[in-house]
Tab-separated table of C-alpha atoms in Angstrom:
chain	number	residue	atom	x	y	z
A	1	MET	CA	0.000	0.000	0.000
A	2	THR	CA	1.274	3.480	-0.848
A	3	HIS	CA	1.873	5.727	2.157
A	4	ALA	CA	-0.057	9.018	2.016
A	5	TYR	CA	3.186	11.019	1.905
A	6	GLU	CA	4.373	9.158	-1.188
A	7	MET	CA	1.272	10.185	-3.136
A	8	PRO	CA	1.042	13.190	-5.443
A	9	ILE	CA	-0.407	16.241	-3.663
A	10	ASP	CA	-3.864	16.016	-5.247
A	11	GLU	CA	-4.176	12.338	-4.273
A	12	ARG	CA	-2.881	13.078	-0.786
A	13	LEU	CA	-5.572	15.726	-0.328
A	14	ARG	CA	-8.305	13.376	-1.581
A	15	HIS	CA	-6.962	10.608	0.678
A	16	CYS	CA	-7.487	12.957	3.649
A	17	GLY	CA	-10.997	13.921	2.550
A	18	LEU	CA	-10.109	17.313	1.057
A	19	ARG	CA	-11.037	18.436	-2.430
A	20	PRO	CA	-7.838	19.318	-4.335
A	21	THR	CA	-8.682	22.888	-5.352
A	22	ARG	CA	-6.072	24.947	-7.225
A	23	GLN	CA	-5.266	26.959	-4.109
A	24	ARG	CA	-5.011	23.927	-1.802
A	25	VAL	CA	-2.731	22.127	-4.262
A	26	ALA	CA	-0.547	25.227	-4.744
A	27	LEU	CA	-0.233	25.810	-0.985
A	28	ALA	CA	0.451	22.118	-0.319
A	29	ASP	CA	3.147	22.122	-3.005
A	30	LEU	CA	4.834	25.091	-1.325
A	31	LEU	CA	4.383	23.627	2.144
A	32	PHE	CA	5.731	20.123	1.494
A	33	ALA	CA	8.272	20.748	-1.284
A	34	LYS	CA	11.091	21.595	1.127
A	35	GLY	CA	10.675	18.630	3.483
A	36	ASP	CA	9.971	18.880	7.189
A	37	ARG	CA	9.710	22.468	8.364
A	38	HIS	CA	7.807	24.911	10.543
A	39	LEU	CA	5.944	27.864	9.043
A	40	THR	CA	3.575	30.547	10.205
A	41	VAL	CA	0.541	31.588	8.176
A	42	GLU	CA	2.358	34.787	7.250
A	43	GLU	CA	5.484	32.959	6.086
A	44	LEU	CA	3.525	30.606	3.817
A	45	HIS	CA	1.517	33.547	2.469
A	46	GLU	CA	4.767	35.371	1.658
A	47	GLU	CA	6.093	32.267	-0.141
A	48	ALA	CA	2.831	32.017	-2.098
A	49	VAL	CA	2.968	35.668	-3.165
A	50	THR	CA	6.620	35.281	-4.199
A	51	ALA	CA	5.715	32.164	-6.210
A	52	GLY	CA	2.877	34.012	-7.942
A	53	VAL	CA	0.077	32.070	-6.240
A	54	PRO	CA	-2.941	34.401	-6.000
A	55	VAL	CA	-4.128	33.710	-2.458
A	56	SER	CA	-5.256	35.853	0.471
A	57	LEU	CA	-3.881	35.611	3.993
A	58	ALA	CA	-7.319	34.390	5.154
A	59	THR	CA	-7.253	31.567	2.594
A	60	VAL	CA	-3.792	30.482	3.763
A	61	TYR	CA	-5.028	30.532	7.378
A	62	ASN	CA	-8.135	28.497	6.547
A	63	THR	CA	-6.211	26.041	4.378
A	64	LEU	CA	-3.583	25.390	7.057
A	65	HIS	CA	-6.319	24.711	9.588
A	66	GLN	CA	-8.030	22.335	7.117
A	67	PHE	CA	-4.701	20.542	6.610
A	68	THR	CA	-4.344	20.289	10.401
A	69	GLU	CA	-7.832	18.813	10.800
A	70	ALA	CA	-7.032	16.327	8.024
A	71	GLY	CA	-3.823	15.240	9.803
A	72	LEU	CA	-1.454	16.505	7.099
A	73	ILE	CA	0.293	18.950	9.439
A	74	ARG	CA	0.191	19.782	13.116
A	75	VAL	CA	-0.111	23.003	15.056
A	76	LEU	CA	2.723	24.169	17.253
A	77	ALA	CA	1.664	27.019	19.534
A	78	VAL	CA	4.939	28.534	20.703
A	79	GLU	CA	3.725	31.936	21.822
A	80	SER	CA	0.226	33.307	22.259
A	81	ALA	CA	0.709	35.607	19.267
A	82	LYS	CA	2.485	33.130	16.969
A	83	THR	CA	1.455	29.688	15.760
A	84	TYR	CA	3.663	27.484	13.619
A	85	PHE	CA	2.456	24.695	11.367
A	86	ASP	CA	4.705	21.636	11.307
A	87	THR	CA	4.878	19.416	8.224
A	88	ASN	CA	6.405	16.626	10.323
A	89	VAL	CA	3.460	14.853	11.962
A	90	SER	CA	5.563	12.064	13.506
A	91	ASP	CA	6.168	12.090	17.266
A	92	HIS	CA	8.888	14.599	18.056
A	93	HIS	CA	9.521	17.680	20.181
A	94	HIS	CA	10.916	21.158	19.580
A	95	PHE	CA	13.478	23.764	20.486
A	96	PHE	CA	12.272	27.346	20.065
A	97	VAL	CA	15.001	29.986	19.715
A	98	GLU	CA	13.699	33.121	21.423
A	99	GLY	CA	14.376	36.378	19.627
A	100	GLU	CA	14.959	34.561	16.341
A	101	ASN	CA	11.524	32.897	16.212
A	102	HIS	CA	13.184	29.749	14.913
A	103	VAL	CA	11.878	26.223	15.588
A	104	LEU	CA	14.059	23.094	15.479
A	105	ASP	CA	12.986	19.455	15.729
A	106	ILE	CA	14.130	17.211	18.579
A	107	PRO	CA	13.816	13.458	17.937
A	108	VAL	CA	11.346	11.838	20.332
A	109	SER	CA	14.067	9.392	21.412
A	110	ASN	CA	16.089	12.276	22.903
A	111	ILE	CA	13.469	13.095	25.558
A	112	GLU	CA	12.061	10.765	28.177
A	113	ILE	CA	8.632	11.659	29.507
A	114	GLY	CA	7.375	9.939	32.623
A	115	ASN	CA	4.952	10.359	35.490
A	116	LEU	CA	2.146	11.822	33.410
A	117	PRO	CA	-1.077	12.275	35.353
A	118	GLU	CA	-4.002	9.970	34.658
A	119	PRO	CA	-6.401	11.671	32.263
A	120	PRO	CA	-9.957	12.316	33.446
A	121	GLU	CA	-12.447	9.462	33.073
A	122	GLY	CA	-13.397	8.811	29.467
A	123	MET	CA	-10.361	10.681	28.125
A	124	GLU	CA	-6.984	9.595	26.790
A	125	ILE	CA	-3.748	11.464	26.175
A	126	ALA	CA	-3.575	12.178	22.455
A	127	HIS	CA	-0.171	13.810	22.286
A	128	VAL	CA	2.486	15.392	24.484
A	129	ASP	CA	4.313	18.407	23.064
A	130	VAL	CA	7.598	19.461	24.632
A	131	ILE	CA	8.915	22.879	23.626
A	132	ILE	CA	12.307	23.813	25.028
A	133	ARG	CA	12.936	27.535	24.757
A	134	LEU	CA	16.504	28.606	23.956
A	135	ARG	CA	18.324	31.931	24.072
A	136	PRO	CA	21.979	32.900	23.628
A	137	ARG	CA	24.102	32.644	26.753
A	138	LYS	CA	24.808	35.938	28.448
A	139	ALA	CA	28.466	36.863	28.351
């Protein structure tokens, strides 16, 4: 069986229940063409404008949230005012470089998480996100 990430973009969108509109396909091409990365809505919009893709900021926002709901990407809320969208949906964690607004992946094997509380009745833990904030050392 072909893995969803090995499919062409339009098939990948259909596989996730999304109609492959011109704008969705164009944004997905931009988003996934450079491998695993972390982008804000504004950064993807800027890439789209530079690439000549006629799309509004609102459309980029809505499309990224549709991709998130479909499981194509995941949301990484680093700061209250800034949300990143991560093309790597495998289990992993992140470094966030303060002042540079740069996000780096940390392999899940590099962090051990233990002693998690029991979830409330009828609930299960879906995912644990670890974000380690970095800044340059003070001289």
